CSV table of C-alpha atoms in Angstrom, one decimal:
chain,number,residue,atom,x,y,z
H,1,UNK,CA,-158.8,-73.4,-55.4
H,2,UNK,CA,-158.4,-73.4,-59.0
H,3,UNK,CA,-157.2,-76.0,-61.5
H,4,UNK,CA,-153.8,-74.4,-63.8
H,5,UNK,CA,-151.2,-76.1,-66.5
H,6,UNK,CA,-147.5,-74.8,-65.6
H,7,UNK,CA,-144.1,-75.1,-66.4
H,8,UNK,CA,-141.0,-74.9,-63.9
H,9,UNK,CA,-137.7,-73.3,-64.9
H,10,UNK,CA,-135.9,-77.1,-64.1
H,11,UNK,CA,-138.7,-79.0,-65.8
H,12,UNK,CA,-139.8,-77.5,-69.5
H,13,UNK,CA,-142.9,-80.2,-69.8
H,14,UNK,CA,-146.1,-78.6,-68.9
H,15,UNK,CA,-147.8,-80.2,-65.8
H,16,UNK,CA,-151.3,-79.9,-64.4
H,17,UNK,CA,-151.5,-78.7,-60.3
H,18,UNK,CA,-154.2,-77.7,-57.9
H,19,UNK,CA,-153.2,-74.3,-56.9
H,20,UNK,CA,-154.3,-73.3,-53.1
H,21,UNK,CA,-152.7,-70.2,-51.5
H,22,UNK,CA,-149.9,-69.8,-53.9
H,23,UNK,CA,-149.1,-73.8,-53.5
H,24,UNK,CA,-148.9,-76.2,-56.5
H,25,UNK,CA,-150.3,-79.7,-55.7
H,26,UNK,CA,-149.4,-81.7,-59.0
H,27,UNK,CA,-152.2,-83.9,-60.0
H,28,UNK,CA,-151.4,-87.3,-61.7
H,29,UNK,CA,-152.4,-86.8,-65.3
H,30,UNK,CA,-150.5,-86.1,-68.5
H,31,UNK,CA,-152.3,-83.0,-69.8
H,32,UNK,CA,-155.2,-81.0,-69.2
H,33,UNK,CA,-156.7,-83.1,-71.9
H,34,UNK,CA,-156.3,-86.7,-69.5
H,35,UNK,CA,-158.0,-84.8,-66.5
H,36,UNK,CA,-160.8,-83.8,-68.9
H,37,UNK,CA,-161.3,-87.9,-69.8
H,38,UNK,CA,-162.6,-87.8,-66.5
H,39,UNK,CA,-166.1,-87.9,-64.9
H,40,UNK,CA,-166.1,-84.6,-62.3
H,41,UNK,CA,-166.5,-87.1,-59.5
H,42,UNK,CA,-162.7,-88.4,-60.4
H,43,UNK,CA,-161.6,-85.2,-60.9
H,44,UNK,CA,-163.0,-84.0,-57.3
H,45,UNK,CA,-161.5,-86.5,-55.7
H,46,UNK,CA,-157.9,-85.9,-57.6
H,47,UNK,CA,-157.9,-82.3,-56.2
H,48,UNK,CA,-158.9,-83.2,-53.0
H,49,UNK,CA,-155.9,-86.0,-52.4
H,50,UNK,CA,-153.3,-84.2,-54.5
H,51,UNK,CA,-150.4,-83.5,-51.8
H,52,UNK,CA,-148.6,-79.6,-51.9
H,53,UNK,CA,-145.5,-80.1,-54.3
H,54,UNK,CA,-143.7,-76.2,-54.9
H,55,UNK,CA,-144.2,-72.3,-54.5
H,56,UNK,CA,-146.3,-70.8,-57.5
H,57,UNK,CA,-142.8,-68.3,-57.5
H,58,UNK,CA,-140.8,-71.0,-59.3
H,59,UNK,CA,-143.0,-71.7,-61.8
H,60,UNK,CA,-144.9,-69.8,-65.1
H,61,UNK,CA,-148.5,-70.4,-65.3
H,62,UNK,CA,-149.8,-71.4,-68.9
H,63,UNK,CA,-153.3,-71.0,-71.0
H,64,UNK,CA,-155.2,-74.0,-69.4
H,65,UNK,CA,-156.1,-75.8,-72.9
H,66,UNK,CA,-154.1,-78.1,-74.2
H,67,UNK,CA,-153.8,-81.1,-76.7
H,68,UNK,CA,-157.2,-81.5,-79.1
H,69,UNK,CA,-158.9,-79.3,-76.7
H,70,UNK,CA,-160.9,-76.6,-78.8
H,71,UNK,CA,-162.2,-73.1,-77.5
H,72,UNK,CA,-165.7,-72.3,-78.4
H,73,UNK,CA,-168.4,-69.4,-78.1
H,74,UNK,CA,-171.8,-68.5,-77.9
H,75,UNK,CA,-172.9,-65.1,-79.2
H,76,UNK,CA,-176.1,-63.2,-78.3
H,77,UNK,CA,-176.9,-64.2,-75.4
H,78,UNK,CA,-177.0,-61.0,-73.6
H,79,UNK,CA,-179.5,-58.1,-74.5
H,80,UNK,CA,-176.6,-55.6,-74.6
H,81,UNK,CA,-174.6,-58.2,-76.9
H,82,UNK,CA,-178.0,-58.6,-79.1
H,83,UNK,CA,-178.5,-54.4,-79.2
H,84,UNK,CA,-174.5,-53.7,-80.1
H,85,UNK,CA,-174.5,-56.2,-83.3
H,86,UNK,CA,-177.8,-54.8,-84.4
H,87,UNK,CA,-176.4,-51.5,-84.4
H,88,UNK,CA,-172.9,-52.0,-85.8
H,89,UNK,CA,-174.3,-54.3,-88.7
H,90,UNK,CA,-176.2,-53.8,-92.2
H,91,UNK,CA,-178.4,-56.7,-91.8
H,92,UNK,CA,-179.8,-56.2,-88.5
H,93,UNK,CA,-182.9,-58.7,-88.3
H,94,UNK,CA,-180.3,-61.7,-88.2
H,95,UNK,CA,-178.9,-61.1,-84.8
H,96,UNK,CA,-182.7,-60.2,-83.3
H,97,UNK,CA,-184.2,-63.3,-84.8
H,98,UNK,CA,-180.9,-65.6,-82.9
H,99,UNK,CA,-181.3,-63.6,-79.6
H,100,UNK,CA,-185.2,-65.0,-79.3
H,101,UNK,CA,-184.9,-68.1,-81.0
H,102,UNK,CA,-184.3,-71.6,-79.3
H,103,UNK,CA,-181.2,-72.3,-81.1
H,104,UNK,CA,-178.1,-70.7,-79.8
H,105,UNK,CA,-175.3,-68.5,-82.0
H,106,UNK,CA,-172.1,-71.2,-81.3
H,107,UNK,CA,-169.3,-70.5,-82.8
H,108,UNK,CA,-165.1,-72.3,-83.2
H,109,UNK,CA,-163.1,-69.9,-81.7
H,110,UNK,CA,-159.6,-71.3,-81.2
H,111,UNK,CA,-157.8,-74.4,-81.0
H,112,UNK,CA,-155.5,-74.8,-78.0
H,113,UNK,CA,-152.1,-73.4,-79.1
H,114,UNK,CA,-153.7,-70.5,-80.3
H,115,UNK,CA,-154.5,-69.6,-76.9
H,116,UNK,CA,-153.2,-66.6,-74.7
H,117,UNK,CA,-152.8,-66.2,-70.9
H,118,UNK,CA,-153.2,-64.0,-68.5
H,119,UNK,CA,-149.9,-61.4,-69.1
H,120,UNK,CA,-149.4,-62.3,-72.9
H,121,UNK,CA,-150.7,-59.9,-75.3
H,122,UNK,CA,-154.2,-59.7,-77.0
H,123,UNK,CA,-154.7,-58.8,-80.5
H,124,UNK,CA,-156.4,-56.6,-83.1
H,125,UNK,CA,-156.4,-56.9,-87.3
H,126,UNK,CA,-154.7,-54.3,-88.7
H,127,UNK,CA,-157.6,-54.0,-91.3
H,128,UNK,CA,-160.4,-53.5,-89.1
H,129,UNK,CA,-161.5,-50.2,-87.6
H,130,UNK,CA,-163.1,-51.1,-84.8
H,131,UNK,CA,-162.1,-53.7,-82.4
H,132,UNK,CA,-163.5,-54.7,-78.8
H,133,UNK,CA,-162.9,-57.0,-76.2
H,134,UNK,CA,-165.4,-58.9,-75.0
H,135,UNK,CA,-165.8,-60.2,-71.5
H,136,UNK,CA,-167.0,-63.4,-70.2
H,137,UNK,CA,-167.6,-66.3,-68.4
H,138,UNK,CA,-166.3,-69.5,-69.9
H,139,UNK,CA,-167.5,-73.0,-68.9
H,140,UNK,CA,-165.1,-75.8,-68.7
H,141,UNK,CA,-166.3,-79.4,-69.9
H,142,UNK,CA,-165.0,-82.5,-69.7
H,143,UNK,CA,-166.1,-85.0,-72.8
H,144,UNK,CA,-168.6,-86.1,-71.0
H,145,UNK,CA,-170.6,-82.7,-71.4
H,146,UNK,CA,-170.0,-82.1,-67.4
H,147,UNK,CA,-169.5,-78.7,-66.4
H,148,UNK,CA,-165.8,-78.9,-64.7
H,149,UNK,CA,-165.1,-75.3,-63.8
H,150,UNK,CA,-164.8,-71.7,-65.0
H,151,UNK,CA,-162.7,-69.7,-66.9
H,152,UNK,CA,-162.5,-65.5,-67.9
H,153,UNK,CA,-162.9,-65.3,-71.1
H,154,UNK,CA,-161.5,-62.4,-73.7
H,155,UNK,CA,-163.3,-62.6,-76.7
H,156,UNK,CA,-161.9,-60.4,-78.6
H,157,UNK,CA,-163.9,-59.4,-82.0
H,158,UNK,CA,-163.4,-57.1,-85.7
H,159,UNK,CA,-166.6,-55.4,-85.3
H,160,UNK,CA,-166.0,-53.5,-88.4
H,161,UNK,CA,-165.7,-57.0,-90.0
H,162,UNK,CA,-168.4,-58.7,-88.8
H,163,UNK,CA,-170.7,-55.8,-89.0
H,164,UNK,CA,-170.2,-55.3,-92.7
H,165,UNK,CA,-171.7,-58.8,-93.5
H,166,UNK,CA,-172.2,-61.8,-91.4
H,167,UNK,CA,-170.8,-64.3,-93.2
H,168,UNK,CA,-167.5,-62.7,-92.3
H,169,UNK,CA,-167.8,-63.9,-88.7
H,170,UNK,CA,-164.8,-66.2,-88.6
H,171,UNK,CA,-162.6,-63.4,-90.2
H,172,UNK,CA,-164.1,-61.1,-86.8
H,173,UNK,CA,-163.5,-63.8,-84.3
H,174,UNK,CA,-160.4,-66.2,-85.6
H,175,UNK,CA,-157.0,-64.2,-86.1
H,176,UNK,CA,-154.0,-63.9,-83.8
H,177,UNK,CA,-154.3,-63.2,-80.7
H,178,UNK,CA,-158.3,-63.0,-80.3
H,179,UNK,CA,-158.6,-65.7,-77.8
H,180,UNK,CA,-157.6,-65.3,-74.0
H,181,UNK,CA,-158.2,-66.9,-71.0
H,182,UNK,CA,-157.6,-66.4,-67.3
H,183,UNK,CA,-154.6,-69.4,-66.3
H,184,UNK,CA,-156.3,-71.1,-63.4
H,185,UNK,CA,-160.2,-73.1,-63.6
H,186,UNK,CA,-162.4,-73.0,-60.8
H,187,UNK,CA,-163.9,-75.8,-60.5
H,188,UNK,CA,-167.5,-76.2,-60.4
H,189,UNK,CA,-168.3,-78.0,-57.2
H,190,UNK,CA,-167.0,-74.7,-55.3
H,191,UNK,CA,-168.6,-71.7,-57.1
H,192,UNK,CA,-172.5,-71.0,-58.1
H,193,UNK,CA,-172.0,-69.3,-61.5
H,194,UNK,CA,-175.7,-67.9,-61.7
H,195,UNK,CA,-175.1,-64.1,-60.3
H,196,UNK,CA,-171.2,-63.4,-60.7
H,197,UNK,CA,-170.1,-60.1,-61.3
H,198,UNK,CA,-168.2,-59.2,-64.9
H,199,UNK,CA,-166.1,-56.0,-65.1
H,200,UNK,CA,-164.1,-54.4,-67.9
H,201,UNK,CA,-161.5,-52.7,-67.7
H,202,UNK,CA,-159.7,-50.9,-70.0
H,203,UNK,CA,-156.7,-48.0,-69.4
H,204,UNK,CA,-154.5,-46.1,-71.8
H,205,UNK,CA,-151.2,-44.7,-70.6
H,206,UNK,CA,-152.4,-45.5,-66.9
H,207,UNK,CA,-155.6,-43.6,-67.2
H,208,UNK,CA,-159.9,-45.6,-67.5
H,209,UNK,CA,-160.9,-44.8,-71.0
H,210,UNK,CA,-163.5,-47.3,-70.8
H,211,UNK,CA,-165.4,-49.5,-67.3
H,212,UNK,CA,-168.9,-51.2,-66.8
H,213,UNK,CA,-169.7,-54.3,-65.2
H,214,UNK,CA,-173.0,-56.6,-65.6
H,215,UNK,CA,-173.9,-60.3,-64.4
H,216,UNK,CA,-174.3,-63.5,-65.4
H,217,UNK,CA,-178.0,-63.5,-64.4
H,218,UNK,CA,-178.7,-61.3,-67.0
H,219,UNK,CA,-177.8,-64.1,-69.7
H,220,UNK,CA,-180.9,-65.2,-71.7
H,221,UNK,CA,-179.8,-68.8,-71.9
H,222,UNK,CA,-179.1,-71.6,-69.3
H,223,UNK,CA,-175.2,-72.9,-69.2
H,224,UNK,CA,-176.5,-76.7,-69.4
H,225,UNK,CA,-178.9,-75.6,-72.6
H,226,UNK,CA,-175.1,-74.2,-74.4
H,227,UNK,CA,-173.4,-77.2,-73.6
H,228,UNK,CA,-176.4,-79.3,-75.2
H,229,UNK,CA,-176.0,-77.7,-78.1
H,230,UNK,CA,-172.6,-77.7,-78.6
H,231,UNK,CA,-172.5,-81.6,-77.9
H,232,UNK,CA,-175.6,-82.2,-79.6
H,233,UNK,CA,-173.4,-83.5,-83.1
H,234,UNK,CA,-169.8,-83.2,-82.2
H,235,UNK,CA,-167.6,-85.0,-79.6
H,236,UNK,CA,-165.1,-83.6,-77.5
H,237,UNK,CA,-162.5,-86.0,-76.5
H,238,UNK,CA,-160.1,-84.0,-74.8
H,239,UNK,CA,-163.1,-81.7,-73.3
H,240,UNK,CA,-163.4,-78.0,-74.5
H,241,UNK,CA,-164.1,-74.8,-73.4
H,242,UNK,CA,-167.5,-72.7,-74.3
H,243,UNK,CA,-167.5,-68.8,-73.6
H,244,UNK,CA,-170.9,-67.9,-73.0
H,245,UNK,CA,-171.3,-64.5,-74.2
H,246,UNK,CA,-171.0,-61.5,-73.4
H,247,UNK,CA,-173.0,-58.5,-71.9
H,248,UNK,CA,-170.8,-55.7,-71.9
H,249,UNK,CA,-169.9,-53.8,-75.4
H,250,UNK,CA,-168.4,-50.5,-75.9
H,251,UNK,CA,-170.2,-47.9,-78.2
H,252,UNK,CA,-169.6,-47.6,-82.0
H,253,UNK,CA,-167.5,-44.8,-81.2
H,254,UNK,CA,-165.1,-46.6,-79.4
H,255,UNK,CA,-161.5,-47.5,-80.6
H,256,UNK,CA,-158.9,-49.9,-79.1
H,257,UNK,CA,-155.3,-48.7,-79.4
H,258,UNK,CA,-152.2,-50.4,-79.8
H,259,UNK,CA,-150.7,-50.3,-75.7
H,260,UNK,CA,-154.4,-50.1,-74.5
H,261,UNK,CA,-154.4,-52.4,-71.2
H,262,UNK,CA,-157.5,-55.0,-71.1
H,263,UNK,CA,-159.1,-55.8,-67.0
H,264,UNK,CA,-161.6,-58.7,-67.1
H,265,UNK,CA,-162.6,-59.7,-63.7
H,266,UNK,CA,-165.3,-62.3,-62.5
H,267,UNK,CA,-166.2,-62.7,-59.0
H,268,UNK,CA,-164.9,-65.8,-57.6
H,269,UNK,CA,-163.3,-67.1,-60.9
H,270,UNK,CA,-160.2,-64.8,-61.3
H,271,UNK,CA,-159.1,-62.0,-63.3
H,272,UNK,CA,-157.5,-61.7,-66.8
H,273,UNK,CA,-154.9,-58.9,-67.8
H,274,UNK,CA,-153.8,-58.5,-71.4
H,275,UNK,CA,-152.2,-55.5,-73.1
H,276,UNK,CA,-153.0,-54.4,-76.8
H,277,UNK,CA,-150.8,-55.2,-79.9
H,278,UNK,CA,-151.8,-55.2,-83.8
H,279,UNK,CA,-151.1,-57.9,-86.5
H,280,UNK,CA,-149.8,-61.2,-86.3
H,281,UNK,CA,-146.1,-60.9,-85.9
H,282,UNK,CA,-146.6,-60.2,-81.8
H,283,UNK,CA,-147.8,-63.9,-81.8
H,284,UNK,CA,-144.9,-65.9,-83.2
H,285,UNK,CA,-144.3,-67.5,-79.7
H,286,UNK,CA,-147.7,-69.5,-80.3
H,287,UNK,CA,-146.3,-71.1,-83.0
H,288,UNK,CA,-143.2,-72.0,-81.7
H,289,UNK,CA,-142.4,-75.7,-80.8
């Protein structure tokens, strides 16, 4: 089962269904933001009762964020994350000391219309040399600071930016096209997140340039010590999403292309395809009432 936001050709106003073998079962809410103002106990039971209603075939499945919802991320929370920024940047001891100390790296990502879906493209800056996806699991929370369901996550990242000082981090993180995620939730009363599988993928003109895969029991941090954090000052009315970092990082030597094809898959959550485009003009649509 998993939890998605769609539109139908004959109905342009996004809806929010239960999707079980390629059936929609509309639930009874406005947005992904009204199902998110629910305790997971409600939301349980609206899956559970919500009655089949059309073929996934007629419809188009969209990001699954929506209204004030934000997307955030953690960074170094992996060794391999923690090992990759200490060798791409000039001040190295920063990202040690936040790999071993008790506070989490959280950072905004994206708010909800900046967003990409499974299918849409991905992007990099035109003014940054080198330019990685970056893999992982996302956690799904309601404004209650529950843990709703999962998401794959593309974070993608400036490395060149980021690496040259810190304090360029939004510029490496927030710009068009840096935020994907898969287009259905699983939700969390069906899936044991603690050893799930992560693969990247990534082909150019049909051919692997670049594969590994790792799991989520090699993360440092607890989920429920994230989601603390990140709700320890700020509310979340319409819920918000919280990528948790991620342990798989190409070498310095490594360059995205424009075309390149992006393959995120996590056991039992879902899978995320995105091809490869540079600057902002590819993402017009997002901005587009």
């Amino acid at each position: 089962m998993h939890i998605v936001r769609y539109q139908s050709v004959s109905d342009s106003r996004p809806r929010i269904a239960v999707l079980n073998d390629g059936v929609l079962s509309t639930l009874p809410v406005a947005g992904m933001f009204e199902l998110l103002n629910h305790r997971i106990e409600e939301v349980e039971r609206m899956c559970a009762d919500a009655a089949p209603d059309c073929p996934l075939t007629e419809v188009r499945l969209l990001a699954p964020v929506d209204g004030a919802m934000e997307v955030w991320a953690a960074g170094v929370t992996y060794l391999r994350s923690r090992d990759a920024r200490v060798e791409e940047s000039t001040l190295k001891s920063v990202y040690e000391l936040v790999y071993d100390a008790e506070r989490p790296e959280l950072f905004f990502k994206s708010p909800a219309w900046r967003v990409v879906v499974d299918g849409e493209p991905v992007g990099i800056r035109s003014d940054s040399e080198l330019n990685v996806p970056e893999p992982e699991l996302a956690l799904v929370m309601n404004r209650f600071e529950e843990i709703v369901g999962y998401v794959v996550c593309n974070d993608m990242s400036s490395r060149s930016v980021e690496g040259e000082n810190p304090l360029y981090l939004p510029q490496a993180k927030l710009y068009a096209g840096a935020c994907a995620l898969s287009s259905g939730i699983r939700p969390a009363w069906e899936v044991d997140p603690s050893d799930l599988a992560i693969r990247l993928t990534i082909t150019r003109k049909g051919a692997v340039i670049w594969d590994g895969t790792t799991s989520t029991k090699q993360i440092r941090r607890p989920f429920t010590q994230l989601a603390a954090y990140l709700f320890h000052s700020e509310n979340y009315p319409h819920g918000v999403v919280l990528a948790t970092g991620t342990g798989l990082v190409p070498d310095l030597d490594f360059r995205l292309h424009a075309g390149d094809l992006i393959t995120v898959t996590i056991d039992e959550i879902g899978e995320l395809r995105n091809p490869v485009v540079v600057g902002k003009d590819h993402f017009n649509f997002l901005a587009t009432p």
